[in-house]
PDB file of C-alpha atoms and ligand atoms in Angstrom:
ATOM      1  CA  UNK A 332       0.000   0.000   0.000  1.00 96.00           C
ATOM      2  CA  UNK A 333       1.119   3.563  -0.631  1.00 98.00           C
ATOM      3  CA  UNK A 334      -0.060   6.741   1.014  1.00 98.00           C
ATOM      4  CA  UNK A 335      -1.170   9.583  -1.221  1.00 98.00           C
ATOM      5  CA  UNK A 336      -2.634  12.997  -0.671  1.00 98.00           C
ATOM      6  CA  UNK A 337      -4.695  14.186  -3.606  1.00 98.00           C
ATOM      7  CA  UNK A 338      -6.639  17.429  -3.591  1.00 98.00           C
ATOM      8  CA  UNK A 339     -10.037  16.916  -5.176  1.00 98.00           C
ATOM      9  CA  UNK A 340     -12.346  19.871  -5.740  1.00 98.00           C
ATOM     10  CA  UNK A 341     -10.320  21.905  -3.261  1.00 98.00           C
ATOM     11  CA  UNK A 342     -10.229  19.339  -0.436  1.00 98.00           C
ATOM     12  CA  UNK A 343      -7.062  17.322   0.282  1.00 98.00           C
ATOM     13  CA  UNK A 344      -7.697  13.589   0.799  1.00 98.00           C
ATOM     14  CA  UNK A 345      -5.038  11.312   2.291  1.00 98.00           C
ATOM     15  CA  UNK A 346      -5.555   7.597   1.728  1.00 98.00           C
ATOM     16  CA  UNK A 347      -3.508   4.376   1.782  1.00 98.00           C
ATOM     17  CA  UNK A 348      -4.151   2.735  -1.570  1.00 98.00           C
ATOM     18  CA  UNK A 349      -2.987  -0.152  -3.733  1.00 98.00           C
ATOM     19  CA  UNK A 350      -0.117   1.114  -5.917  1.00 98.00           C
ATOM     20  CA  UNK A 351      -2.009   0.032  -9.054  1.00 98.00           C
ATOM     21  CA  UNK A 352      -5.326   1.693  -8.190  1.00 98.00           C
ATOM     22  CA  UNK A 353      -6.538   3.876 -11.052  1.00 98.00           C
ATOM     23  CA  UNK A 354      -7.412   7.491 -10.373  1.00 98.00           C
ATOM     24  CA  UNK A 355     -10.918   6.670 -11.665  1.00 98.00           C
ATOM     25  CA  UNK A 356     -11.366   4.097  -8.883  1.00 98.00           C
ATOM     26  CA  UNK A 357      -9.846   6.419  -6.293  1.00 98.00           C
ATOM     27  CA  UNK A 358     -12.499   9.003  -7.180  1.00 98.00           C
ATOM     28  CA  UNK A 359     -15.451   6.643  -7.503  1.00 98.00           C
ATOM     29  CA  UNK A 360     -14.690   4.044  -4.831  1.00 98.00           C
ATOM     30  CA  UNK A 361     -12.507   5.772  -2.229  1.00 97.00           C
ATOM     31  CA  UNK A 362     -14.165   9.194  -2.392  1.00 98.00           C
ATOM     32  CA  UNK A 363     -17.610   8.072  -3.629  1.00 98.00           C
ATOM     33  CA  UNK A 364     -17.573  10.718  -6.338  1.00 98.00           C
ATOM     34  CA  UNK A 365     -19.646   8.867  -8.902  1.00 98.00           C
ATOM     35  CA  UNK A 366     -19.979  11.721 -11.378  1.00 98.00           C
ATOM     36  CA  UNK A 367     -16.808  10.570 -13.140  1.00 98.00           C
ATOM     37  CA  UNK A 368     -17.956   7.758 -15.410  1.00 98.00           C
ATOM     38  CA  UNK A 369     -16.273   4.665 -16.763  1.00 98.00           C
ATOM     39  CA  UNK A 370     -16.948   3.852 -20.396  1.00 98.00           C
ATOM     40  CA  UNK A 371     -14.229   1.973 -22.231  1.00 98.00           C
ATOM     41  CA  UNK A 372     -11.634   1.788 -19.465  1.00 98.00           C
ATOM     42  CA  UNK A 373      -8.890   2.163 -22.055  1.00 98.00           C
ATOM     43  CA  UNK A 374      -8.547   5.833 -22.918  1.00 98.00           C
ATOM     44  CA  UNK A 375     -10.884   5.910 -25.903  1.00 98.00           C
ATOM     45  CA  UNK A 376     -14.203   7.412 -24.767  1.00 98.00           C
ATOM     46  CA  UNK A 377     -13.453  10.317 -22.400  1.00 98.00           C
ATOM     47  CA  UNK A 378     -16.298   9.453 -19.996  1.00 98.00           C
ATOM     48  CA  UNK A 379     -13.719   9.407 -17.177  1.00 98.00           C
ATOM     49  CA  UNK A 380     -12.287  12.863 -17.988  1.00 98.00           C
ATOM     50  CA  UNK A 381     -11.186  14.994 -15.045  1.00 98.00           C
ATOM     51  CA  UNK A 382      -8.990  18.082 -14.857  1.00 98.00           C
ATOM     52  CA  UNK A 383      -5.572  17.658 -13.238  1.00 98.00           C
ATOM     53  CA  UNK A 384      -3.563  20.817 -12.607  1.00 96.00           C
ATOM     54  CA  UNK A 385      -5.525  22.619 -15.349  1.00 95.00           C
ATOM     55  CA  UNK A 386      -5.345  19.926 -18.032  1.00 97.00           C
ATOM     56  CA  UNK A 387      -7.805  17.185 -18.912  1.00 98.00           C
ATOM     57  CA  UNK A 388      -6.788  13.590 -18.374  1.00 98.00           C
ATOM     58  CA  UNK A 389      -8.490  10.219 -18.755  1.00 98.00           C
ATOM     59  CA  UNK A 390      -8.670   9.045 -15.161  1.00 98.00           C
ATOM     60  CA  UNK A 391      -8.927   5.401 -16.294  1.00 98.00           C
ATOM     61  CA  UNK A 392      -5.358   5.613 -17.612  1.00 98.00           C
ATOM     62  CA  UNK A 393      -3.729   7.314 -14.619  1.00 98.00           C
ATOM     63  CA  UNK A 394      -2.584   5.627 -11.425  1.00 98.00           C
ATOM     64  CA  UNK A 395      -3.811   7.376  -8.300  1.00 98.00           C
ATOM     65  CA  UNK A 396      -0.362   6.869  -6.778  1.00 98.00           C
ATOM     66  CA  UNK A 397       1.082   9.111  -9.483  1.00 98.00           C
ATOM     67  CA  UNK A 398      -1.332  11.914  -8.469  1.00 98.00           C
ATOM     68  CA  UNK A 399       0.186  12.485  -5.020  1.00 98.00           C
ATOM     69  CA  UNK A 400       0.225  16.243  -4.452  1.00 98.00           C
ATOM     70  CA  UNK A 401      -1.915  16.970  -7.523  1.00 98.00           C
ATOM     71  CA  UNK A 402      -5.093  19.010  -7.782  1.00 98.00           C
ATOM     72  CA  UNK A 403      -8.044  17.333  -9.451  1.00 98.00           C
ATOM     73  CA  UNK A 404     -11.371  18.811 -10.492  1.00 98.00           C
ATOM     74  CA  UNK A 405     -14.280  16.440 -11.044  1.00 98.00           C
ATOM     75  CA  UNK A 406     -17.790  17.284 -12.145  1.00 98.00           C
ATOM     76  CA  UNK A 407     -18.804  17.495  -8.462  1.00 98.00           C
ATOM     77  CA  UNK A 408     -16.519  20.526  -8.198  1.00 98.00           C
ATOM     78  CA  UNK A 409     -18.208  22.386 -11.070  1.00 98.00           C
ATOM     79  CA  UNK A 410     -21.343  24.460 -10.555  1.00 95.00           C
ATOM     80  CA  UNK A 411     -21.470  23.874  -6.811  1.00 95.00           C
ATOM     81  CA  UNK A 412     -23.492  26.899  -5.697  1.00 94.00           C
ATOM     82  CA  UNK A 413     -25.129  27.567  -9.025  1.00 96.00           C
ATOM     83  CA  UNK A 414     -24.803  25.948 -12.427  1.00 97.00           C
ATOM     84  CA  UNK A 415     -21.605  26.698 -14.305  1.00 98.00           C
ATOM     85  CA  UNK A 416     -22.271  28.612 -17.575  1.00 98.00           C
ATOM     86  CA  UNK A 417     -21.335  25.443 -19.506  1.00 98.00           C
ATOM     87  CA  UNK A 418     -23.976  23.457 -17.629  1.00 98.00           C
ATOM     88  CA  UNK A 419     -26.534  26.243 -18.127  1.00 98.00           C
ATOM     89  CA  UNK A 420     -25.740  26.421 -21.833  1.00 98.00           C
ATOM     90  CA  UNK A 421     -25.949  22.643 -22.303  1.00 98.00           C
ATOM     91  CA  UNK A 422     -29.425  22.708 -20.759  1.00 97.00           C
ATOM     92  CA  UNK A 423     -30.501  25.714 -22.810  1.00 98.00           C
ATOM     93  CA  UNK A 424     -29.537  24.237 -26.181  1.00 98.00           C
ATOM     94  CA  UNK A 425     -30.629  20.697 -25.323  1.00 97.00           C
ATOM     95  CA  UNK A 426     -27.127  19.196 -25.485  1.00 97.00           C
ATOM     96  CA  UNK A 427     -27.870  16.494 -22.910  1.00 97.00           C
ATOM     97  CA  UNK A 428     -29.577  13.247 -23.797  1.00 97.00           C
ATOM     98  CA  UNK A 429     -28.628  10.178 -21.744  1.00 97.00           C
ATOM     99  CA  UNK A 430     -26.037  12.279 -19.929  1.00 97.00           C
ATOM    100  CA  UNK A 431     -23.334   9.622 -19.651  1.00 98.00           C
ATOM    101  CA  UNK A 432     -20.739  11.620 -21.580  1.00 98.00           C
ATOM    102  CA  UNK A 433     -21.718  14.973 -20.097  1.00 98.00           C
ATOM    103  CA  UNK A 434     -19.440  15.170 -17.023  1.00 98.00           C
ATOM    104  CA  UNK A 435     -16.441  14.558 -19.266  1.00 98.00           C
ATOM    105  CA  UNK A 436     -17.730  16.955 -21.924  1.00 98.00           C
ATOM    106  CA  UNK A 437     -18.259  19.711 -19.353  1.00 98.00           C
ATOM    107  CA  UNK A 438     -14.763  19.240 -17.953  1.00 98.00           C
ATOM    108  CA  UNK A 439     -13.131  19.220 -21.406  1.00 98.00           C
ATOM    109  CA  UNK A 440     -15.029  22.385 -22.309  1.00 98.00           C
ATOM    110  CA  UNK A 441     -14.143  23.985 -18.985  1.00 98.00           C
ATOM    111  CA  UNK A 442     -10.427  23.243 -19.339  1.00 98.00           C
ATOM    112  CA  UNK A 443     -10.515  24.818 -22.810  1.00 98.00           C
ATOM    113  CA  UNK A 444     -12.498  27.934 -21.917  1.00 98.00           C
ATOM    114  CA  UNK A 445     -10.544  28.498 -18.701  1.00 97.00           C
ATOM    115  CA  UNK A 446      -7.332  28.567 -20.719  1.00 97.00           C
ATOM    116  CA  UNK A 447      -8.687  30.200 -23.902  1.00 97.00           C
ATOM    117  CA  UNK A 448     -12.009  31.997 -23.780  1.00 97.00           C
ATOM    118  CA  UNK A 449     -11.490  33.063 -27.400  1.00 97.00           C
ATOM    119  CA  UNK A 450     -11.286  29.485 -28.677  1.00 98.00           C
ATOM    120  CA  UNK A 451     -12.487  29.002 -32.253  1.00 98.00           C
ATOM    121  CA  UNK A 452     -15.085  26.431 -33.247  1.00 98.00           C
ATOM    122  CA  UNK A 453     -12.260  24.238 -34.535  1.00 98.00           C
ATOM    123  CA  UNK A 454     -10.496  24.479 -31.173  1.00 98.00           C
ATOM    124  CA  UNK A 455     -13.755  23.627 -29.398  1.00 98.00           C
ATOM    125  CA  UNK A 456     -14.187  20.554 -31.600  1.00 98.00           C
ATOM    126  CA  UNK A 457     -10.576  19.552 -30.943  1.00 98.00           C
ATOM    127  CA  UNK A 458     -11.014  20.006 -27.185  1.00 98.00           C
ATOM    128  CA  UNK A 459     -13.979  17.627 -27.068  1.00 98.00           C
ATOM    129  CA  UNK A 460     -12.639  15.246 -29.708  1.00 97.00           C
ATOM    130  CA  UNK A 461     -11.603  12.742 -27.030  1.00 97.00           C
ATOM    131  CA  UNK A 462     -15.117  12.662 -25.563  1.00 98.00           C
ATOM    132  CA  UNK A 463     -17.423  10.247 -27.340  1.00 98.00           C
ATOM    133  CA  UNK A 464     -21.166  10.840 -27.336  1.00 98.00           C
ATOM    134  CA  UNK A 465     -23.409   8.178 -28.745  1.00 96.00           C
ATOM    135  CA  UNK A 466     -26.600  10.268 -28.495  1.00 96.00           C
ATOM    136  CA  UNK A 467     -26.350  13.850 -29.677  1.00 93.00           C
ATOM    137  CA  UNK A 468     -24.363  13.898 -32.915  1.00 93.00           C
ATOM    138  CA  UNK A 469     -22.152  16.565 -31.234  1.00 97.00           C
ATOM    139  CA  UNK A 470     -23.779  19.570 -32.940  1.00 97.00           C
ATOM    140  CA  UNK A 471     -25.779  20.569 -29.851  1.00 97.00           C
ATOM    141  CA  UNK A 472     -22.735  20.067 -27.661  1.00 98.00           C
ATOM    142  CA  UNK A 473     -20.598  22.357 -29.825  1.00 98.00           C
ATOM    143  CA  UNK A 474     -23.475  24.874 -29.812  1.00 98.00           C
ATOM    144  CA  UNK A 475     -23.603  24.583 -26.032  1.00 98.00           C
ATOM    145  CA  UNK A 476     -19.892  25.256 -25.637  1.00 98.00           C
ATOM    146  CA  UNK A 477     -20.184  28.306 -27.911  1.00 98.00           C
ATOM    147  CA  UNK A 478     -23.124  29.627 -25.907  1.00 98.00           C
ATOM    148  CA  UNK A 479     -21.165  29.049 -22.676  1.00 98.00           C
ATOM    149  CA  UNK A 480     -18.245  30.913 -24.200  1.00 98.00           C
ATOM    150  CA  UNK A 481     -20.532  33.880 -24.957  1.00 97.00           C
ATOM    151  CA  UNK A 482     -21.954  33.797 -21.417  1.00 97.00           C
ATOM    152  CA  UNK A 483     -18.475  33.656 -19.871  1.00 96.00           C
ATOM    153  CA  UNK A 484     -17.263  36.523 -22.059  1.00 95.00           C
ATOM    154  CA  UNK A 485     -20.298  38.554 -21.091  1.00 93.00           C
ATOM    155  CA  UNK A 486     -19.719  38.018 -17.393  1.00 90.00           C
ATOM    156  CA  UNK A 487     -16.014  38.788 -17.852  1.00 84.00           C
ATOM    157  CA  UNK A 488     -17.115  42.046 -19.515  1.00 81.00           C
ATOM    158  CA  UNK A 489     -19.444  42.837 -16.639  1.00 64.00           C
ATOM    159  CA  UNK A 490     -16.638  42.265 -14.135  1.00 66.00           C
ATOM    160  CA  UNK A 491     -14.343  44.559 -16.143  1.00 65.00           C
ATOM    161  CA  UNK A 492     -17.075  47.207 -16.448  1.00 64.00           C
ATOM    162  CA  UNK A 493     -17.886  47.133 -12.751  1.00 58.00           C
ATOM    163  CA  UNK A 494     -14.114  47.250 -12.048  1.00 53.00           C
ATOM    164  CA  UNK A 495     -13.960  50.526 -13.944  1.00 51.00           C
ATOM    165  CA  UNK A 496     -16.813  51.651 -11.741  1.00 42.00           C
TER     166      UNK A 496
HETATM  167  S1  FES B1460     -13.299   5.173 -19.453  1.00 78.17           S
HETATM  168 FE1  FES B1460     -11.520   6.345 -19.598  1.00 78.17          FE
HETATM  169  S2  FES B1460     -11.397   6.937 -21.659  1.00 78.17           S
HETATM  170 FE2  FES B1460     -13.110   5.580 -21.600  1.00 78.17          FE
HETATM  171  S1  FES B1461     -25.698  12.360 -24.149  1.00 78.17           S
HETATM  172 FE1  FES B1461     -25.670  10.172 -24.220  1.00 78.17          FE
HETATM  173  S2  FES B1461     -23.585   9.680 -24.601  1.00 78.17           S
HETATM  174 FE2  FES B1461     -23.680  11.825 -24.804  1.00 78.17          FE
END
């Protein structure tokens, strides 16, 4: 067993774990954060996407032991007090069908927009290209990310305007 401390959604968790435990299982089984989904289990579908230190990763491919000292964001850490603009936008455009891919989609979109709010449609498509959706045909999801982008830009503008006060 190895001891790790991994910060998840702002809270540090210290656990003794099997050295081969996947981050996906650490999140779902140790921490009971079931929002991170398992699809393929081999890095192909993106259902298990989380953000680690600002970048998306497939948590099915990463050993929890290698995440000691890292900061992870899961879907439970997004839209805690009120829906995140990406979640709002997905609802508004009807981007959610069965929902299985959505936690990973939201996190991929969030990682992109947090690092580049001016992302082009091509960059949006690239950012979610590792997230498979068997329901929506992707168009509504891309529309949702673009709407979220507009909402986030608007609120950034409001913050700047009020800053000028
Ligand atoms: S479950 Fe990890 S990529 Fe499919
Ligand atoms: S909404 Fe069903 S897999 Fe994407």
